[in-house]
Coordinates of C-alpha atoms in Angstrom, one line a residue:
Chain A
M1 CA 72.4 158.3 56.6
L2 CA 72.9 162.0 57.4
R3 CA 71.2 163.8 60.2
N4 CA 69.0 166.6 59.1
K5 CA 71.3 169.4 60.4
Q6 CA 74.3 167.9 58.6
R7 CA 72.1 167.6 55.5
V8 CA 71.3 171.3 55.6
K9 CA 74.9 172.2 56.1
L10 CA 75.9 170.0 53.2
R11 CA 73.2 171.5 51.0
R12 CA 74.5 175.0 51.7
W13 CA 78.1 173.9 51.0
L14 CA 76.9 172.4 47.7
E15 CA 75.1 175.6 46.8
W16 CA 78.4 177.4 47.3
W17 CA 80.2 174.8 45.3
R18 CA 77.9 175.3 42.4
T19 CA 78.6 179.1 42.3
C20 CA 82.3 178.4 41.9
N21 CA 83.1 178.6 38.2
L22 CA 85.1 175.5 37.6
P23 CA 86.3 174.4 34.2
S24 CA 83.7 172.2 32.8
M25 CA 85.8 169.0 32.8
F26 CA 86.1 169.3 36.6
A27 CA 82.6 170.4 37.2
L28 CA 80.7 167.8 39.3
T29 CA 77.0 168.0 40.1
G30 CA 76.0 167.9 43.7
R31 CA 74.5 164.5 43.1
Q32 CA 77.8 163.1 41.9
I33 CA 79.6 164.4 44.9
L34 CA 76.9 162.9 47.2
G35 CA 77.0 159.7 45.3
A36 CA 80.7 159.3 45.3
T37 CA 81.5 160.3 48.9
L38 CA 78.6 160.2 51.2
L39 CA 76.0 157.7 50.0
T40 CA 77.2 154.2 49.3
S41 CA 74.1 153.4 47.3
T42 CA 72.0 155.4 44.9
E43 CA 69.1 152.9 45.1
W44 CA 65.8 154.4 46.1
P45 CA 64.6 153.4 49.7
L46 CA 62.4 150.4 50.2
W47 CA 58.7 150.9 51.2
E48 CA 56.2 148.3 52.6
I49 CA 52.8 148.6 51.1
F50 CA 49.5 147.9 52.9
I51 CA 46.1 147.9 51.1
R52 CA 42.6 147.9 52.5
S53 CA 40.3 145.8 50.4
Q54 CA 36.7 146.7 49.4
H55 CA 34.9 145.2 52.3
G56 CA 36.0 147.3 55.3
L57 CA 38.7 145.0 56.4
A58 CA 42.0 146.1 58.0
H59 CA 44.9 147.2 55.8
K60 CA 46.9 144.1 54.8
H61 CA 50.6 143.9 53.8
V62 CA 50.8 143.1 50.0
G63 CA 54.5 143.6 49.2
S64 CA 57.2 146.2 48.9
L65 CA 58.6 148.6 46.3
H66 CA 61.3 151.2 45.8
A67 CA 60.5 154.9 45.7
P68 CA 62.4 158.1 46.3
D69 CA 59.8 159.6 48.6
A70 CA 56.4 159.0 50.1
E71 CA 54.4 160.6 47.2
M72 CA 56.1 158.4 44.6
A73 CA 55.7 155.3 46.9
M74 CA 52.0 156.0 46.8
R75 CA 51.9 156.4 43.0
N76 CA 54.0 153.3 42.5
A77 CA 51.8 151.3 44.9
R78 CA 48.8 152.3 43.0
D79 CA 50.3 150.9 39.7
V80 CA 52.0 147.8 41.2
Y81 CA 49.4 146.6 43.7
T82 CA 45.9 147.9 42.7
R83 CA 45.6 147.3 39.0
R84 CA 42.4 145.3 39.5
N85 CA 40.4 147.2 42.1
E86 CA 42.1 145.4 44.9
G87 CA 41.8 148.3 47.3
T88 CA 40.1 151.5 48.6
S89 CA 43.1 152.8 50.7
I90 CA 46.9 152.5 50.6
W91 CA 49.5 152.8 53.4
A92 CA 53.1 153.2 52.5
V93 CA 55.7 152.7 55.3
K94 CA 59.4 153.0 54.9
S95 CA 60.8 149.5 55.6
S96 CA 63.6 150.9 57.7
D97 CA 60.9 152.3 60.1
I98 CA 59.4 148.9 60.9
T99 CA 60.4 147.1 64.1
A100 CA 60.0 143.3 63.7
S101 CA 60.3 140.5 66.2
S102 CA 63.0 138.0 65.4
P103 CA 62.5 134.3 64.9
G104 CA 64.7 133.6 68.0
E105 CA 62.1 135.4 70.2
K106 CA 59.3 133.2 69.0
D107 CA 59.1 131.0 72.1
S108 CA 59.4 133.8 74.7
L109 CA 56.8 135.9 72.9
F110 CA 54.2 133.4 71.9
E111 CA 54.7 130.2 74.0
P112 CA 53.0 131.7 77.1
A113 CA 49.7 131.8 75.3
N114 CA 49.8 128.0 74.6
S115 CA 48.9 127.0 78.1
K116 CA 46.0 129.4 78.5
I117 CA 43.4 127.4 76.9
Y118 CA 40.7 128.9 79.1
R119 CA 40.9 132.0 76.9
H120 CA 39.0 130.2 74.2
P121 CA 35.2 129.7 74.4
T122 CA 35.5 126.0 73.5
F123 CA 37.2 125.4 76.9
Y124 CA 33.8 125.7 78.7
E125 CA 31.3 123.0 78.6
V126 CA 27.8 124.3 78.2
P127 CA 24.8 122.0 79.0
E128 CA 22.7 121.1 76.0
E129 CA 19.6 122.8 77.4
I130 CA 21.3 126.1 77.5
K131 CA 20.8 128.2 74.3
H132 CA 22.1 131.5 72.9
I133 CA 25.5 131.4 74.8
Chain B
M1 CA 58.3 128.8 34.9
Y2 CA 60.7 131.3 33.6
A3 CA 63.6 129.8 35.5
Q4 CA 65.6 127.1 33.7
L5 CA 68.7 125.3 34.7
V6 CA 69.0 127.0 38.1
E7 CA 72.4 126.0 39.5
T8 CA 72.3 124.8 43.1
G9 CA 76.1 124.4 43.6
V10 CA 75.4 121.1 45.4
A11 CA 77.1 118.0 44.0
R12 CA 75.3 115.3 46.0
L13 CA 72.1 115.1 48.0
R14 CA 72.7 114.6 51.7
N15 CA 70.3 112.8 54.0
L16 CA 69.2 114.1 57.4
E17 CA 71.9 112.1 59.3
E18 CA 74.7 113.7 57.4
M19 CA 73.5 117.3 58.1
G20 CA 74.5 119.5 61.0
A21 CA 71.9 120.3 63.7
E22 CA 70.8 123.6 62.2
E23 CA 70.5 122.3 58.7
R24 CA 68.7 119.2 59.9
A25 CA 66.1 121.4 61.7
F26 CA 65.8 123.5 58.6
Q27 CA 65.2 120.4 56.4
E28 CA 62.7 119.0 58.8
R29 CA 60.7 122.2 58.8
I30 CA 60.6 122.0 55.0
D31 CA 59.6 118.4 55.1
A32 CA 56.8 119.3 57.5
G33 CA 55.5 121.9 55.0
V34 CA 56.5 124.9 57.3
K35 CA 57.4 128.0 55.3
I36 CA 60.9 129.5 55.6
E37 CA 60.8 133.2 56.1
A38 CA 63.4 135.9 55.4
K39 CA 64.8 136.2 58.9
D40 CA 65.0 132.4 59.5
W41 CA 68.3 130.5 59.4
M42 CA 68.9 128.9 56.0
P43 CA 71.9 127.1 54.5
E44 CA 74.0 129.3 52.2
P45 CA 73.4 127.2 49.1
Y46 CA 69.6 127.4 49.6
R47 CA 69.8 131.2 49.8
K48 CA 72.1 131.5 46.8
T49 CA 70.0 129.1 44.7
L50 CA 66.8 131.0 45.5
I51 CA 68.5 134.3 44.5
R52 CA 69.4 132.7 41.2
Q53 CA 66.0 131.2 40.7
I54 CA 63.9 134.2 41.7
S55 CA 66.1 136.8 40.0
Q56 CA 66.1 134.7 36.8
H57 CA 62.3 134.6 37.0
A58 CA 62.1 138.4 37.6
H59 CA 64.4 139.1 34.7
S60 CA 62.3 136.9 32.4
E61 CA 59.2 139.0 33.3
I62 CA 61.0 142.2 32.5
V63 CA 62.7 141.0 29.3
G64 CA 59.4 139.3 28.3
M65 CA 57.9 142.8 27.9
L66 CA 60.2 143.4 24.9
P67 CA 58.9 141.1 22.3
E68 CA 55.3 142.1 23.1
G69 CA 55.9 145.8 23.6
N70 CA 56.8 146.0 19.9
W71 CA 53.2 145.1 19.1
I72 CA 51.4 147.6 21.2
T73 CA 51.3 150.3 18.5
R74 CA 50.7 147.6 15.8
A75 CA 47.8 145.8 17.4
P76 CA 44.9 145.7 15.0
T77 CA 42.2 147.4 17.1
L78 CA 42.0 149.9 19.9
Q79 CA 40.7 147.2 22.2
R80 CA 43.6 144.9 21.4
K81 CA 46.0 147.7 22.0
A82 CA 44.5 148.4 25.5
I83 CA 44.5 144.7 26.3
L84 CA 48.2 144.2 25.3
L85 CA 49.2 147.3 27.2
A86 CA 47.5 145.9 30.3
K87 CA 49.3 142.6 29.8
V88 CA 52.7 144.2 29.4
Q89 CA 52.0 146.3 32.5
D90 CA 51.2 143.1 34.4
E91 CA 54.6 141.7 33.3
A92 CA 56.3 144.7 34.8
G93 CA 54.4 144.2 38.0
H94 CA 55.3 140.5 38.1
G95 CA 59.0 141.4 37.7
L96 CA 58.6 143.9 40.6
Y97 CA 56.9 141.4 43.0
L98 CA 59.7 138.9 42.3
Y99 CA 62.6 141.4 42.6
S100 CA 61.1 142.3 46.0
A101 CA 61.0 138.7 47.0
A102 CA 64.6 138.2 46.0
E103 CA 65.7 141.3 47.9
T104 CA 64.5 139.7 51.2
L105 CA 67.5 137.3 50.7
N106 CA 70.0 140.1 51.0
I107 CA 70.7 141.1 47.4
S108 CA 70.1 144.6 46.2
R109 CA 67.9 145.4 43.2
D110 CA 70.9 147.2 41.6
Q111 CA 73.0 144.1 42.0
M112 CA 70.4 142.0 40.2
F113 CA 70.2 144.5 37.4
A114 CA 74.0 144.6 37.1
D115 CA 74.0 140.7 36.9
L116 CA 71.4 140.7 34.2
H117 CA 73.2 143.4 32.2
S118 CA 76.6 141.7 32.5
G119 CA 75.1 138.4 31.3
K120 CA 75.9 136.7 34.7
S121 CA 72.2 136.1 35.4
K122 CA 70.0 134.4 32.8
Y123 CA 66.4 134.8 31.8
S124 CA 64.1 132.3 30.1
S125 CA 65.3 131.1 26.6
I126 CA 61.8 131.7 25.2
F127 CA 62.3 135.5 25.0
N128 CA 65.1 135.2 22.6
Y129 CA 62.8 134.4 19.7
P130 CA 61.4 137.2 17.5
T131 CA 57.7 138.2 17.2
L132 CA 57.3 138.4 13.5
T133 CA 53.5 138.7 13.1
W134 CA 50.4 139.6 15.1
A135 CA 49.6 135.9 15.5
D136 CA 52.9 135.6 17.5
I137 CA 51.2 137.7 20.2
G138 CA 48.4 135.2 20.3
A139 CA 50.8 132.3 20.3
I140 CA 52.8 133.8 23.2
G141 CA 49.7 134.3 25.4
W142 CA 48.3 130.9 24.6
L143 CA 51.5 128.8 24.6
V144 CA 54.2 130.7 26.5
D145 CA 52.0 132.0 29.3
G146 CA 50.2 128.6 29.3
S147 CA 53.6 126.9 29.9
A148 CA 54.4 129.5 32.5
I149 CA 51.2 128.9 34.4
I150 CA 51.8 125.1 34.6
N151 CA 55.3 125.8 36.0
Q152 CA 54.2 128.6 38.3
I153 CA 51.2 127.2 40.1
P154 CA 53.2 124.6 42.1
I155 CA 55.6 127.4 43.1
C156 CA 52.8 129.0 45.1
R157 CA 53.4 126.2 47.5
C158 CA 57.2 126.4 47.5
S159 CA 59.2 126.5 50.8
Y160 CA 60.2 130.1 50.8
G161 CA 57.4 132.4 52.1
P162 CA 58.1 135.6 50.2
Y163 CA 58.5 133.8 46.9
A164 CA 55.4 131.7 47.4
R165 CA 53.3 134.8 48.2
A166 CA 54.6 136.7 45.1
M167 CA 53.7 133.6 43.0
V168 CA 50.1 133.6 44.4
R169 CA 49.6 137.2 43.1
I170 CA 51.2 136.4 39.8
C171 CA 49.1 133.3 39.1
K172 CA 45.9 135.2 39.8
E173 CA 46.8 137.6 37.1
E174 CA 48.3 135.2 34.6
S175 CA 45.2 133.4 33.4
F176 CA 44.0 136.6 31.7
H177 CA 47.2 136.5 29.7
Q178 CA 46.6 133.0 28.5
R179 CA 43.0 133.7 27.6
Q180 CA 43.7 136.8 25.7
G181 CA 46.3 134.9 23.6
F182 CA 43.9 132.1 22.9
D183 CA 41.3 134.7 22.0
I184 CA 43.6 136.2 19.4
M185 CA 44.3 132.7 17.9
L186 CA 40.6 131.9 17.9
R187 CA 39.7 135.1 16.0
L188 CA 42.5 134.4 13.4
C189 CA 41.4 130.8 12.9
R190 CA 37.8 131.9 12.3
G191 CA 39.0 134.6 9.9
T192 CA 40.2 134.5 6.3
V193 CA 42.4 131.8 4.9
E194 CA 45.4 134.2 5.2
Q195 CA 44.7 134.9 8.8
K196 CA 44.4 131.2 9.6
A197 CA 47.7 130.5 7.8
M198 CA 49.3 133.2 10.0
A199 CA 48.0 131.5 13.1
Q200 CA 49.4 128.1 11.8
D201 CA 52.8 129.7 11.1
A202 CA 53.0 131.2 14.6
L203 CA 52.1 127.8 16.2
N204 CA 54.8 126.2 14.0
R205 CA 57.5 128.6 15.3
W206 CA 56.4 128.8 19.0
W207 CA 55.5 125.1 19.7
W208 CA 59.0 123.7 20.2
P209 CA 60.5 126.7 22.1
S210 CA 57.4 126.5 24.4
L211 CA 58.2 122.9 25.2
M212 CA 61.9 123.9 25.9
M213 CA 60.7 126.4 28.5
H214 CA 60.3 123.5 31.0
G215 CA 64.0 122.9 30.9
P216 CA 66.1 119.9 29.7
R217 CA 64.9 116.3 30.0
D218 CA 65.0 114.9 33.6
D219 CA 68.0 112.7 32.9
A220 CA 69.9 115.9 31.8
S221 CA 68.6 118.1 34.7
T222 CA 71.5 117.9 37.2
N223 CA 70.1 120.4 39.7
S224 CA 66.5 119.1 40.1
A225 CA 67.1 116.7 43.0
Q226 CA 68.5 119.3 45.4
S227 CA 65.8 121.9 44.4
M228 CA 63.1 119.3 45.0
Q229 CA 64.5 118.4 48.4
W230 CA 64.3 122.1 49.3
K231 CA 60.8 122.3 47.8
I232 CA 61.6 125.2 45.5
K233 CA 60.8 122.9 42.6
L234 CA 57.9 120.5 43.1
F235 CA 57.6 118.6 39.8
S236 CA 60.2 117.4 37.3
N237 CA 60.7 119.1 34.0
D238 CA 59.3 116.1 32.0
E239 CA 56.2 115.9 34.3
L240 CA 55.5 119.6 33.7
R241 CA 56.1 119.3 29.9
Q242 CA 53.8 116.4 29.7
K243 CA 51.1 118.2 31.6
F244 CA 51.4 121.2 29.3
I245 CA 51.2 119.0 26.1
D246 CA 48.1 117.1 27.4
Q247 CA 46.3 120.3 28.2
T248 CA 47.3 122.2 25.0
V249 CA 46.8 119.7 22.2
P250 CA 43.0 119.5 22.5
Q251 CA 42.9 123.4 22.4
G252 CA 45.0 123.4 19.2
E253 CA 42.7 120.8 17.7
Y254 CA 39.7 123.0 18.5
L255 CA 41.4 125.8 16.7
G256 CA 41.8 123.5 13.7
L257 CA 45.6 123.9 13.7
A258 CA 48.2 121.2 13.2
F259 CA 51.1 120.8 15.6
P260 CA 54.5 120.6 14.0
D261 CA 55.4 117.2 15.5
P262 CA 54.8 114.0 13.5
H263 CA 55.2 111.9 16.7
L264 CA 52.5 113.7 18.6
Q265 CA 49.6 111.2 19.3
W266 CA 47.4 110.1 22.1
N267 CA 48.7 107.0 23.9
E268 CA 45.7 105.2 25.3
T269 CA 47.7 103.0 27.7
R270 CA 49.8 105.8 29.2
G271 CA 46.8 108.2 29.3
H272 CA 49.0 110.9 27.9
Y273 CA 50.1 112.2 24.5
D274 CA 53.4 110.9 23.1
Y275 CA 55.6 113.5 21.5
G276 CA 58.8 113.9 19.6
E277 CA 62.1 115.1 21.0
P278 CA 62.7 118.9 20.9
D279 CA 65.9 120.0 19.3
W280 CA 68.1 120.2 22.4
D281 CA 71.1 121.6 20.4
E282 CA 69.0 124.6 19.6
F283 CA 68.0 124.9 23.3
W284 CA 71.6 124.9 24.6
N285 CA 72.6 127.3 21.9
V286 CA 69.9 129.8 22.9
V287 CA 70.8 129.4 26.6
K288 CA 74.4 130.0 25.8
G289 CA 73.5 133.4 24.2
N290 CA 73.3 132.4 20.5
G291 CA 69.5 132.6 20.0
P292 CA 68.0 134.8 17.3
C293 CA 67.5 137.8 19.7
N294 CA 69.8 137.4 22.7
R295 CA 72.0 140.4 21.9
E296 CA 69.1 142.6 20.9
R297 CA 67.1 141.9 24.1
L298 CA 70.0 142.6 26.4
R299 CA 71.0 145.7 24.5
A300 CA 67.4 147.0 24.8
R301 CA 67.4 146.4 28.5
V302 CA 70.8 148.1 29.1
K303 CA 69.7 151.0 27.0
A304 CA 66.5 151.5 28.9
F305 CA 68.3 151.3 32.2
D306 CA 71.0 153.8 31.2
E307 CA 68.5 156.2 29.7
G308 CA 66.5 156.1 32.9
Q309 CA 69.5 157.0 35.0
W310 CA 68.8 160.8 34.9
V311 CA 65.1 160.2 35.9
R312 CA 66.2 158.1 39.0
E313 CA 68.7 160.8 39.9
A314 CA 66.3 163.6 39.4
A315 CA 63.7 161.9 41.6
T316 CA 66.3 161.3 44.3
A317 CA 67.5 164.9 44.1
Y318 CA 63.9 166.2 44.4
A319 CA 63.2 164.0 47.4
E320 CA 66.4 165.2 49.1
K321 CA 65.5 168.8 48.4
Q322 CA 62.1 168.4 49.9
A323 CA 63.5 166.7 52.9
A324 CA 66.1 169.5 53.4
R325 CA 63.4 172.1 53.2
Q326 CA 61.3 170.3 55.7
A327 CA 64.3 170.0 58.0
E328 CA 64.9 173.8 57.7
K329 CA 61.3 174.5 58.5
V330 CA 61.6 172.4 61.6
A331 CA 65.0 173.8 62.7

């Protein structure tokens, strides 16, 4: 993808290009030039959708969708994931902005917790006479 | 399910001893009921088979909107129009959930569309039959969605996480589809003589194609064994077909309709209905592209995609313009 400054430069160049009066058979739209030379895919970016359900729970991942920008991601999420009052709030996050752990890291990340059983209340034996603890 | 005849590319099942270390670990995870996730290692044939199965399923949801969409403006009442509209919108949603699940296997949405449009990817044979009367919309909901539910519920437990999760959402929404179909049939059967005849005619035409939805007979289903080892198929075609028939026949009897199968009768010793053989020549013909509506369906899909091109481009151009303006403001 292009950096923003490059993008602005390109945009200005395209504006200049449009002012050139080319014979119609050679006239390309800015989009066609972008598509042909700079962007390998014209597919809309992928967004991950999170919905908070009715009962005050945390937002939960429900799936993904394609949309050209955040506003359209929100509208599409409404249509695709909340047709039956599933939610009271939507988050849309660009998939490319998510950092995920890899399956190979599973042991180093989660294994250390296995041996620390004293972190669970069931580790401690409470005498039967003791209540409310 | 809307996936029939999914090619696995595997000639012979291998047991654990014959597999390499990675593949054996993979198969043992599946055998233990652990879900495979997008980033996990998987054998190439598993990935490719899933892409074929999930994309075929997604295509079926999308193409499935065509025979019903025709009837939105023709539905007899405002309420029926609203219901059918909601159902067709659900089908679009189901297609989208499934395309997203397939995309986690490293295939782009555009590539899947291209494969559908070129005829490389298939969709379910059932959508190549025409919807001639309003009763057909009832029969589709009752029989076609009924068949689909029986096929789809087991897939909620399939080995691939993203596919299983998409199926859970779909199954939750699907039972409305079947009930609205049965409701149309019920209303017609309680109506005038002509209305009941219309319902009978729809059953006559949709019964056999609905049975074919479950795929060829087990002895002709060459890919089932591998798909079952991978747990992306949990019951055989004949098992699912039998279950569908056993559930549906009493419903048809309640409607007072006759099934177009002289061999259909309850078998006390088996505890199941016996039934006649579907016309498999017809099935293979439809699968090969020679059904009553194959060309029309594909043409409609390609036309919709091509005519939407400028909308997709305009939305992208607008997003780029906004991003550029934002960048200028920041700079």
